[in-house]
Short mmCIF file of C-alpha atoms in Angstrom, two decimals:
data_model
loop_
_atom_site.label_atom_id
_atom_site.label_comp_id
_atom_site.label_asym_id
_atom_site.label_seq_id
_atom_site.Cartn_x
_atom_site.Cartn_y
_atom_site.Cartn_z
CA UNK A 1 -33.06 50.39 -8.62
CA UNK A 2 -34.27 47.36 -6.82
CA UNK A 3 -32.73 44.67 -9.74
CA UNK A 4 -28.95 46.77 -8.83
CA UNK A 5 -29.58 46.65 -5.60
CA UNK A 6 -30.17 42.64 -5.90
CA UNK A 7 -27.29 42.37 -8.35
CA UNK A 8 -25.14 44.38 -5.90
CA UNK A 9 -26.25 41.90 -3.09
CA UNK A 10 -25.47 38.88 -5.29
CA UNK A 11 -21.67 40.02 -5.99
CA UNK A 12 -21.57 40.69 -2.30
CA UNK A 13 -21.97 37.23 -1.45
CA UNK A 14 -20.22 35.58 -4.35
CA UNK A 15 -16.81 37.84 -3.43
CA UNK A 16 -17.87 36.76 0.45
CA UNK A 17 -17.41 32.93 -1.00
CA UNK A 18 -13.98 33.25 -2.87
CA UNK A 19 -12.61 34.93 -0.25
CA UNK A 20 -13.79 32.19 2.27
CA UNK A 21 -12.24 29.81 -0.58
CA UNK A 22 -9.11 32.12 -0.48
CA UNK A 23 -8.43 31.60 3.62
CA UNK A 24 -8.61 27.90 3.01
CA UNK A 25 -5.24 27.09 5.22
CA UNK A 26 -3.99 25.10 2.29
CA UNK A 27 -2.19 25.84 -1.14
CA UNK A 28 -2.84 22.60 -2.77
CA UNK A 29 -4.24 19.12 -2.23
CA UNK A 30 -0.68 18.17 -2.17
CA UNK A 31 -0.29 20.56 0.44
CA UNK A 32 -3.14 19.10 2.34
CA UNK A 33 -1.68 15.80 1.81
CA UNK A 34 1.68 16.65 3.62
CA UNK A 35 -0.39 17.99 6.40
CA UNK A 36 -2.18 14.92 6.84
CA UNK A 37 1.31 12.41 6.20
CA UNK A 38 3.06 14.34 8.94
CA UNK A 39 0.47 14.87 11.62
CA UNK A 40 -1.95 11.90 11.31
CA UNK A 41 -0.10 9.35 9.36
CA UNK A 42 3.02 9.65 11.53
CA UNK A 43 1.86 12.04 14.02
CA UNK A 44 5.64 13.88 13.93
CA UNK A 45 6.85 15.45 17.29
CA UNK A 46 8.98 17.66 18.17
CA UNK A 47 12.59 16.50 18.23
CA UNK A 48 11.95 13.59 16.35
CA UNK A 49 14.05 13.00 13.15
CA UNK A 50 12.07 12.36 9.88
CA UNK A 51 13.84 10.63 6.88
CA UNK A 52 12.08 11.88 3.60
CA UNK A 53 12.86 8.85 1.09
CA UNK A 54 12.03 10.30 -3.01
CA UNK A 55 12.26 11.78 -5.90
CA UNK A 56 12.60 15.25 -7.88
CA UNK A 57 9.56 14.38 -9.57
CA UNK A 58 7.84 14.78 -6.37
CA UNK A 59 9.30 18.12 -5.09
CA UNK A 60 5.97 19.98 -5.23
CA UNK A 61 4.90 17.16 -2.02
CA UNK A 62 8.59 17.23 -0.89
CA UNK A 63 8.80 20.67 0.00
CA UNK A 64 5.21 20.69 1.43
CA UNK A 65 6.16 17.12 3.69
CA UNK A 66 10.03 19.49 4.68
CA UNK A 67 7.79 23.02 5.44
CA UNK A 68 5.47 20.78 8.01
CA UNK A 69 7.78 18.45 9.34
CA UNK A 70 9.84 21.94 10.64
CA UNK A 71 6.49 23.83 11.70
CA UNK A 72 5.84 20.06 13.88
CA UNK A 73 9.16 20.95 15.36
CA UNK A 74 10.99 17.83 14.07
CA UNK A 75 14.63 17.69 11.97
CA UNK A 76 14.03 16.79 8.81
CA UNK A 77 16.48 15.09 6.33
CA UNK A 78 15.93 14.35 2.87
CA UNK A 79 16.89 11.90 0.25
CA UNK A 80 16.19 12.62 -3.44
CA UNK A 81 17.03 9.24 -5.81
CA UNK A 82 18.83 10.29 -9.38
CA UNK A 83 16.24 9.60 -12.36
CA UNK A 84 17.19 6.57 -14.09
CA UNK A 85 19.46 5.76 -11.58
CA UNK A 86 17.89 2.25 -11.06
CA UNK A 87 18.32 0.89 -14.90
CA UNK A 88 22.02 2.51 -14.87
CA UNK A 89 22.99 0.94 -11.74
CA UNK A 90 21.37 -2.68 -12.89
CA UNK A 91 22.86 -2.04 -16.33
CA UNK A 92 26.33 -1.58 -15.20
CA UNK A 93 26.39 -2.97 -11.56
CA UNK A 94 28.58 -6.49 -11.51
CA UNK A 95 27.61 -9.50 -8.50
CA UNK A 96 29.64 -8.19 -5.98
CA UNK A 97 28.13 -4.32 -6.24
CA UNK A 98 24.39 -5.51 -6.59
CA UNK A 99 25.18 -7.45 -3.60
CA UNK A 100 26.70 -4.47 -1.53
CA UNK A 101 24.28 -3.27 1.03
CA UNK A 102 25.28 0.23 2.17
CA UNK A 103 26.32 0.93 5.36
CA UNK A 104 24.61 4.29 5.27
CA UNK A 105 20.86 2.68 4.70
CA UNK A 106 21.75 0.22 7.64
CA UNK A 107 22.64 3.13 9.75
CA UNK A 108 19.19 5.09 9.03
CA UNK A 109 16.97 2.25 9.84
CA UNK A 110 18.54 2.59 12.94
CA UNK A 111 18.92 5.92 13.45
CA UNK A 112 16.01 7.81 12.09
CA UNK A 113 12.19 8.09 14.47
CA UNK A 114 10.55 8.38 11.18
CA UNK A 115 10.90 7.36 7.25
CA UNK A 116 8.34 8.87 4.75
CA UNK A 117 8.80 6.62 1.56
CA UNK A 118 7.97 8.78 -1.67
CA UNK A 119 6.65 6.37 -4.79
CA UNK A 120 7.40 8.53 -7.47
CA UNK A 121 7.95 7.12 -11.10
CA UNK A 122 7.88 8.09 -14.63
CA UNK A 123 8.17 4.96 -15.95
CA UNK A 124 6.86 1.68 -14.10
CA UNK A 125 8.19 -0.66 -16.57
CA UNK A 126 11.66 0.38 -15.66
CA UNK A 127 12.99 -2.85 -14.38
CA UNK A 128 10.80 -5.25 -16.35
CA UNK A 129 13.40 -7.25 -17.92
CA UNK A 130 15.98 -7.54 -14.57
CA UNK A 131 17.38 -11.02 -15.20
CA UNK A 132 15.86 -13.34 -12.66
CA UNK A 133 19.02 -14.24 -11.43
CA UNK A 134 20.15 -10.37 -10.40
CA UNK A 135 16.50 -10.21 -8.70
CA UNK A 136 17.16 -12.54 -6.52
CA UNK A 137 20.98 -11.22 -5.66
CA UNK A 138 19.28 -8.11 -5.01
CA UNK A 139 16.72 -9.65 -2.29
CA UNK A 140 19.16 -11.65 -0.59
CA UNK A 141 21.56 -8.76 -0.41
CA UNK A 142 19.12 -6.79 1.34
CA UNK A 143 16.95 -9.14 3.56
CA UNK A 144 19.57 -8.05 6.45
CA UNK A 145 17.83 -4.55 6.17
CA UNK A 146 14.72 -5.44 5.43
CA UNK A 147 14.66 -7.54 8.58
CA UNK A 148 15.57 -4.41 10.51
CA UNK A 149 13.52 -2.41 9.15
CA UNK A 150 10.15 -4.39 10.24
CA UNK A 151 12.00 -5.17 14.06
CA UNK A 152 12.35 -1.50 14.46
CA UNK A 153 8.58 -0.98 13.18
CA UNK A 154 7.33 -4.29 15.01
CA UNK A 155 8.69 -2.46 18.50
CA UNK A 156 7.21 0.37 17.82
CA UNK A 157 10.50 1.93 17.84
CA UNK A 158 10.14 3.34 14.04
CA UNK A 159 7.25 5.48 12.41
CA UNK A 160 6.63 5.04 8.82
CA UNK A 161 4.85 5.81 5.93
CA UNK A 162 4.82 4.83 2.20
CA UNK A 163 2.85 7.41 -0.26
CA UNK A 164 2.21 7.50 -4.08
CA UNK A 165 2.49 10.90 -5.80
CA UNK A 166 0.73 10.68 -8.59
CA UNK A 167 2.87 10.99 -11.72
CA UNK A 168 2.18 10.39 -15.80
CA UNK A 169 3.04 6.76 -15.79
CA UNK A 170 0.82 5.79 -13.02
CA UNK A 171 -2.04 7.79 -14.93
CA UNK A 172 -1.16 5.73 -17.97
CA UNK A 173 -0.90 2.00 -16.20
CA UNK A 174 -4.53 3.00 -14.71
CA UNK A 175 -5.82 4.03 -18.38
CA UNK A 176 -6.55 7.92 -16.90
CA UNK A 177 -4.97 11.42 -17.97
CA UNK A 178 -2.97 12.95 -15.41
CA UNK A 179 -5.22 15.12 -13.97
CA UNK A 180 -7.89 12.68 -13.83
CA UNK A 181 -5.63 9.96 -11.74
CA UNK A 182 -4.86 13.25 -9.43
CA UNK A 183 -8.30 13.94 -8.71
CA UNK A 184 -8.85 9.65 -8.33
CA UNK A 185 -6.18 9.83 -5.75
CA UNK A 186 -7.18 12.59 -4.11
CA UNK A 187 -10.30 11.71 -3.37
CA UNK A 188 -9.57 8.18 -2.10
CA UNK A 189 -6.85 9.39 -0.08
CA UNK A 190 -10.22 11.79 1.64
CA UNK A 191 -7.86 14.92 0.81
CA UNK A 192 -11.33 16.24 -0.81
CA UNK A 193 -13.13 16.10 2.76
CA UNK A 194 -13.23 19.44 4.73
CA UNK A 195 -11.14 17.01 7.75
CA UNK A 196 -10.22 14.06 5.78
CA UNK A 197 -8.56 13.38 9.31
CA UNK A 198 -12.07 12.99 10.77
CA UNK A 199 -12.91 10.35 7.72
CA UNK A 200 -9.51 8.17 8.36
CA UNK A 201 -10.48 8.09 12.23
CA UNK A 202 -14.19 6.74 11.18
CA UNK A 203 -12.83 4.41 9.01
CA UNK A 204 -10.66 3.00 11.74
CA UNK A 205 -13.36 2.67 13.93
CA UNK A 206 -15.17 0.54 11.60
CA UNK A 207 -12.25 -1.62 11.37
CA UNK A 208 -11.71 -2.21 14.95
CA UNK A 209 -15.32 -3.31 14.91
CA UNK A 210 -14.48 -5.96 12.21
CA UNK A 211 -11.47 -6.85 13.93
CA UNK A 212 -13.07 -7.20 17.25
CA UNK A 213 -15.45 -9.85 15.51
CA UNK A 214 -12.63 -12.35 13.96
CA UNK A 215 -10.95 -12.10 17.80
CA UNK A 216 -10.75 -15.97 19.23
CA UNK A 217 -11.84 -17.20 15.73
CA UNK A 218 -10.50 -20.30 14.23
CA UNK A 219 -11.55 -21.20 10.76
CA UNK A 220 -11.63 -18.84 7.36
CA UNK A 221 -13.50 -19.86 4.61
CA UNK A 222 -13.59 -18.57 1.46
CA UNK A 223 -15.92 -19.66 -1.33
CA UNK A 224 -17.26 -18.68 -4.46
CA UNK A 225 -16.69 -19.37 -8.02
CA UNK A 226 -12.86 -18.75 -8.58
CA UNK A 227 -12.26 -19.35 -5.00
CA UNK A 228 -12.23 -22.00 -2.63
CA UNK A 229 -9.80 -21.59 0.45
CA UNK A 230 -9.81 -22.69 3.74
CA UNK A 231 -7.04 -21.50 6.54
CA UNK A 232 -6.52 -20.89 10.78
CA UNK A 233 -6.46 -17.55 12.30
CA UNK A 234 -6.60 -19.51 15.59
CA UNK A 235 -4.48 -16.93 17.88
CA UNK A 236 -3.38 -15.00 15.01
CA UNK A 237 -4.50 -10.92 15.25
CA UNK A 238 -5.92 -8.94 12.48
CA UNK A 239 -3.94 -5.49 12.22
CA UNK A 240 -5.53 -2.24 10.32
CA UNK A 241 -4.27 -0.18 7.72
CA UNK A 242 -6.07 3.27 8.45
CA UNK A 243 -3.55 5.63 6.71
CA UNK A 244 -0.75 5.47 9.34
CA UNK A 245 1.77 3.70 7.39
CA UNK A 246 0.69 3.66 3.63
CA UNK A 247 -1.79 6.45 1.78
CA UNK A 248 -4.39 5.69 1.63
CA UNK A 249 -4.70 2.84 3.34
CA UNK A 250 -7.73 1.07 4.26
CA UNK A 251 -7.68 -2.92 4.96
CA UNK A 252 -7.86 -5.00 7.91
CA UNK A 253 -5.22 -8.14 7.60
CA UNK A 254 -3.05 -10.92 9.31
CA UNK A 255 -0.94 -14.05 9.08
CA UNK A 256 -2.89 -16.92 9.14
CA UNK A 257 -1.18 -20.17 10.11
CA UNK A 258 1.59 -20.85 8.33
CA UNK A 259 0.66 -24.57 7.87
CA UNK A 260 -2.75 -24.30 7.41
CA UNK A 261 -3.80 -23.00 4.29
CA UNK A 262 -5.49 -25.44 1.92
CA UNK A 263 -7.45 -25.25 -1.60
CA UNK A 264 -7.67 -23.11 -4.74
CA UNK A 265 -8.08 -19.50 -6.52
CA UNK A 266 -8.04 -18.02 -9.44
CA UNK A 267 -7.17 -14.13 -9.30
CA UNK A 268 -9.62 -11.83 -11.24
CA UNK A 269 -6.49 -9.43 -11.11
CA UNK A 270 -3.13 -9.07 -12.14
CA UNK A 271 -0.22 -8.72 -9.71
CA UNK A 272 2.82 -7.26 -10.34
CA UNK A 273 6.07 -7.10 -9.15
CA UNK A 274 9.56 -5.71 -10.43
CA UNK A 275 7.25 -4.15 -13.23
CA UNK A 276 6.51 -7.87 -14.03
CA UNK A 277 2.70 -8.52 -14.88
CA UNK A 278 1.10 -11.88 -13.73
CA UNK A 279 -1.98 -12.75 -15.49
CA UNK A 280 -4.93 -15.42 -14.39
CA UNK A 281 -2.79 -16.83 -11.87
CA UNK A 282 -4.11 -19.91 -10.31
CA UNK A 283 -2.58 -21.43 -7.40
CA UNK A 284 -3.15 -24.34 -5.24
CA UNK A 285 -2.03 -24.70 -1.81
CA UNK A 286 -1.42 -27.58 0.69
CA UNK A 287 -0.76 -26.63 4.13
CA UNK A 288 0.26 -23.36 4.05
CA UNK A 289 2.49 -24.20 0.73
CA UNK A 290 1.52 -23.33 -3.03
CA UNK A 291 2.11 -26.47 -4.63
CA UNK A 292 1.14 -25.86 -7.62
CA UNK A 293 0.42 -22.78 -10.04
CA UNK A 294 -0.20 -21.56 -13.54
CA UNK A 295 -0.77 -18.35 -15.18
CA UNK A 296 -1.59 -17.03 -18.85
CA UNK A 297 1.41 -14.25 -18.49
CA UNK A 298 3.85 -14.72 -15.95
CA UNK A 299 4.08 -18.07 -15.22
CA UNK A 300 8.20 -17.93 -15.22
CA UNK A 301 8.47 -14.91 -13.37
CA UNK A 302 5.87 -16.05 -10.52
CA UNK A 303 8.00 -19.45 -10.28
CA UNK A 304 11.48 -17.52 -9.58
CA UNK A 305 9.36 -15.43 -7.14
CA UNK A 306 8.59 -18.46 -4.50
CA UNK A 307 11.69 -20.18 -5.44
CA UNK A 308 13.26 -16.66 -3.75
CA UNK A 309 14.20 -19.07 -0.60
CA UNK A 310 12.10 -21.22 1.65
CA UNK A 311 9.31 -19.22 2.93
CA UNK A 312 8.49 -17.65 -0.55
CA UNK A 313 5.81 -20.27 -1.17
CA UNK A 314 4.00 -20.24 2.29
CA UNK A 315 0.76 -17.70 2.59
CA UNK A 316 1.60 -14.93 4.71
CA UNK A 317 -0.78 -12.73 4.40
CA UNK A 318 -4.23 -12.19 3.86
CA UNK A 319 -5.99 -9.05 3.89
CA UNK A 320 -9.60 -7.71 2.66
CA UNK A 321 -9.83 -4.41 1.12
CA UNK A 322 -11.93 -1.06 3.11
CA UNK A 323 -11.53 1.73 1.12
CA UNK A 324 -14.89 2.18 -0.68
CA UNK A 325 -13.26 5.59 -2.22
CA UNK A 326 -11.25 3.22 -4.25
CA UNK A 327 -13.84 2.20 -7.18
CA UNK A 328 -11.37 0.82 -10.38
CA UNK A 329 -8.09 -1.36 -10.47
CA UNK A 330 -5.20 0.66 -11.57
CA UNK A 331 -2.62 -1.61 -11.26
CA UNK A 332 -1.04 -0.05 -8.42
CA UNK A 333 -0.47 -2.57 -5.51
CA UNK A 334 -0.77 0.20 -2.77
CA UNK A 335 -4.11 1.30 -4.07
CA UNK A 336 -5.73 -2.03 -5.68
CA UNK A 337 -5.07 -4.06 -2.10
CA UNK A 338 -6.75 -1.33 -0.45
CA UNK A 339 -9.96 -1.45 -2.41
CA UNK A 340 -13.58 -2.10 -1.30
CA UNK A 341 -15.19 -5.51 -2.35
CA UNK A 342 -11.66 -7.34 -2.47
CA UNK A 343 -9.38 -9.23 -0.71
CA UNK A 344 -5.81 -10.11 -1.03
CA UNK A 345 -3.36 -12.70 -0.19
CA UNK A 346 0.56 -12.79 -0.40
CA UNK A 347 3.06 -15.17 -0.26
CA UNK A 348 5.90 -14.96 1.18
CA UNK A 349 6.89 -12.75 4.56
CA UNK A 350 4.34 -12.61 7.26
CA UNK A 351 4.05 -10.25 10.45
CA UNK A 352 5.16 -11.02 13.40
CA UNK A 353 2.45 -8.07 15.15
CA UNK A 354 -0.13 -10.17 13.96
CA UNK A 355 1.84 -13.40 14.95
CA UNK A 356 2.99 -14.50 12.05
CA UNK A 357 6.25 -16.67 11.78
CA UNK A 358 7.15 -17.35 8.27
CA UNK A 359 10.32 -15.20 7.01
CA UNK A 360 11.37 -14.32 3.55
CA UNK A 361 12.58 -12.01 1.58
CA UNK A 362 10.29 -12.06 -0.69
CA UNK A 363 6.27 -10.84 -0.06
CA UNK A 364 3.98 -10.94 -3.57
CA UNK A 365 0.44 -9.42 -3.21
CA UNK A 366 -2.57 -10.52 -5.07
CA UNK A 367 -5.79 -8.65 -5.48
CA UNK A 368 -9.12 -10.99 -5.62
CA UNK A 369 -12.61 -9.57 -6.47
CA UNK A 370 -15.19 -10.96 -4.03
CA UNK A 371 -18.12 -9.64 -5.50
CA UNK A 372 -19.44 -12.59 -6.13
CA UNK A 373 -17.92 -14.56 -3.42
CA UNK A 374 -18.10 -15.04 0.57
CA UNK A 375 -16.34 -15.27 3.84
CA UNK A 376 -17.47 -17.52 6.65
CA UNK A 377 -15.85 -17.28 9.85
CA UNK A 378 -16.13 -20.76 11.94
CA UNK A 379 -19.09 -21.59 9.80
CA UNK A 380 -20.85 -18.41 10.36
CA UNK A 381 -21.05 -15.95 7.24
CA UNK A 382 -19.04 -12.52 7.98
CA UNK A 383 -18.59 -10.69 4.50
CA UNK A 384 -20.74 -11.18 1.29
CA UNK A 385 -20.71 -9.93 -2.61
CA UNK A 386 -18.03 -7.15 -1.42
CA UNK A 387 -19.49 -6.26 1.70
CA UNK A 388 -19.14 -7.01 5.42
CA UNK A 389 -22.39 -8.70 7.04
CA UNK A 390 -23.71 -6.75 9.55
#
């Protein structure tokens, strides 16, 4: 009677523990995901209208990111791209159309409180062959709105957000299956925390600590052995990314001075751009400028890409990586910048929040492994092998 009786008790609290899974507030990570987009990342109130930029492929997310966007009290609107309409478009598309900039995109960058940006692709290689020529057409066309854009986000006058859903094609281009690269972006987006709110907010309070140490420096230095930089923060401010406008998120970054960038790298990474792979790029810079470069794959494609216009060549940013969650390249820009033990630099654009002054239409990241490399901040060592120095 007694081994029932413990049996009985042992079902008891097993059914106790579904159903306590079974009141969890939330359908799906995805669901969870929305939550977190629309009332952390861009903290939605009520009245305030909400642009949702994507795809079908998404809809799972886009109907969770429309169901709590109405329960914040906001107005949605929604804007679903046609698959494949990118390649028709740049198949068929003559000068004059690729160089139309709608008067409808102008108007929401002006109108809209908030833009959600949906990354949702089943194939990344997509527009890998764009003649460089159309590329460029296509940036000058819309610098007018990109400039805009970051005015309206610079004043504080625009929220936004730019997520990845995770799809086949990014599963492939990180070497995972599906569900695998789900669960990977799950958990570095903390979605597998009981508050992953609680873990963002920690995370930005490490980075203000960081930050508050580079305040009034001068002089970055970056050695090791595919690395030897030296630039000016000098009255520059570092910004953090702590999963307000991209998720995840997780770096701490600025403009350095546009002039003052001197010396030599060699990425560990590839970049990409356009669906355009760069491989063991090297660059040189003098003064802020990148004077001279070569690469094993890429080399073309990277020279059209500071030959955009003047300020394509000039560092604008650099940023080192906080998100320890993310543990393997994937090559995924939005994820790889982000992650623990590296740093990253881009040419082109800078921002102006962080007092940055160079303008193009062009801005190229590049991820940097600095596990075997260091920081020293006027001469004084502040992050080593990956790691800040306490």
């Amino acid at each position: 009677m007694k081994k029932y009786m413990l049996l009985w008790a042992l079902m008891l609290v097993l059914s106790g523990l579904l159903f306590a899974q079974d009141k969890s507030p939330y359908q799906s990570p995805v669901d969870k995901m929305a939550d977190v987009l629309i009332n952390y990342s861009l903290e939605l109130q009520p009245g305030e209208k909400l642009a949702i930029i994507t795809s079908p492929i998404a809809n799972d997310l886009n109907l969770a990111l429309l169901k709590y966007a109405l329960m914040a009290g906001a107005h949605p609107d929604y804007r679903c791209r046609i698959h494949g309409a990118e390649e028709t478009f740049l198949k068929y598309a003559d000068n004059n159309q690729l160089t139309h900039v709608s008067e409808v995109d102008m108007f929401e960058v002006q109108y809209y409180d908030a833009m959600v940006f949906v990354g949702a692709s089943t194939n990344v290689k997509t527009l890998n062959n764009l003649e460089p020529e159309k590329r460029q057409l296509i940036r000058d066309a819309n610098k007018a709105y990109v400039q805009s854009l970051w005015r309206r986000i610079d004043g504080k006058e625009l929220k936004w957000c730019y997520v990845i859903y995770p799809t086949d094609a990014y599963a492939q281009e990180a070497d995972m299956g599906t569900e695998e690269y789900k669960e990977f972006v799950f958990e570095m987006c903390k979605l597998n925390e009981v508050d992953p709110v609680a873990k963002w907010k920690k995370l930005a309070l490490n980075q203000t600590k960081w930050i508050d140490r580079l305040k009034g420096k001068d002089r970055l230095e970056l050695k090791g052995p595919n690395i030897d930089l030296t630039m000016s923060i000098k009255d520059r401010t570092f910004l953090a990314g702590d999963g307000k406008e991209n998720f995840p998120d997780g770096e701490i970054y600025c403009s350095p001075v546009e002039n003052s960038t001197n010396g030599w790298i060699k990425f560990n990474y590839p970049s990409d751009d356009f669906g355009n792979e760069i491989q063991d790029l090297e660059l040189w810079f003098e003064n802020g400028k990148v004077t001279q470069y070569k690469a094993s794959k890429g080399e073309e494609f990277f020279k059209s890409l500071i030959e955009t216009d003047e300020g394509a060549s000039i560092l604008g940013e650099i940023g080192i990586g906080t998100n320890y969650e993310i543990k393997r390249f994937t090559k995924n820009t939005l994820f790889d910048e982000k992650m623990g033990g590296t740093i990253h630099l881009a040419v082109g654009t800078g921002f102006p929040e962080s007092g940055g002054t160079n303008e193009s239409a062009m801005h190229h990241d590049m991820v940097f492994s600095m596990r075997d490399s260091q920081i020293l901040v006027d001469g004084e060592l502040f992050y080593e092998n990956g790691n800040f120095v306490e």
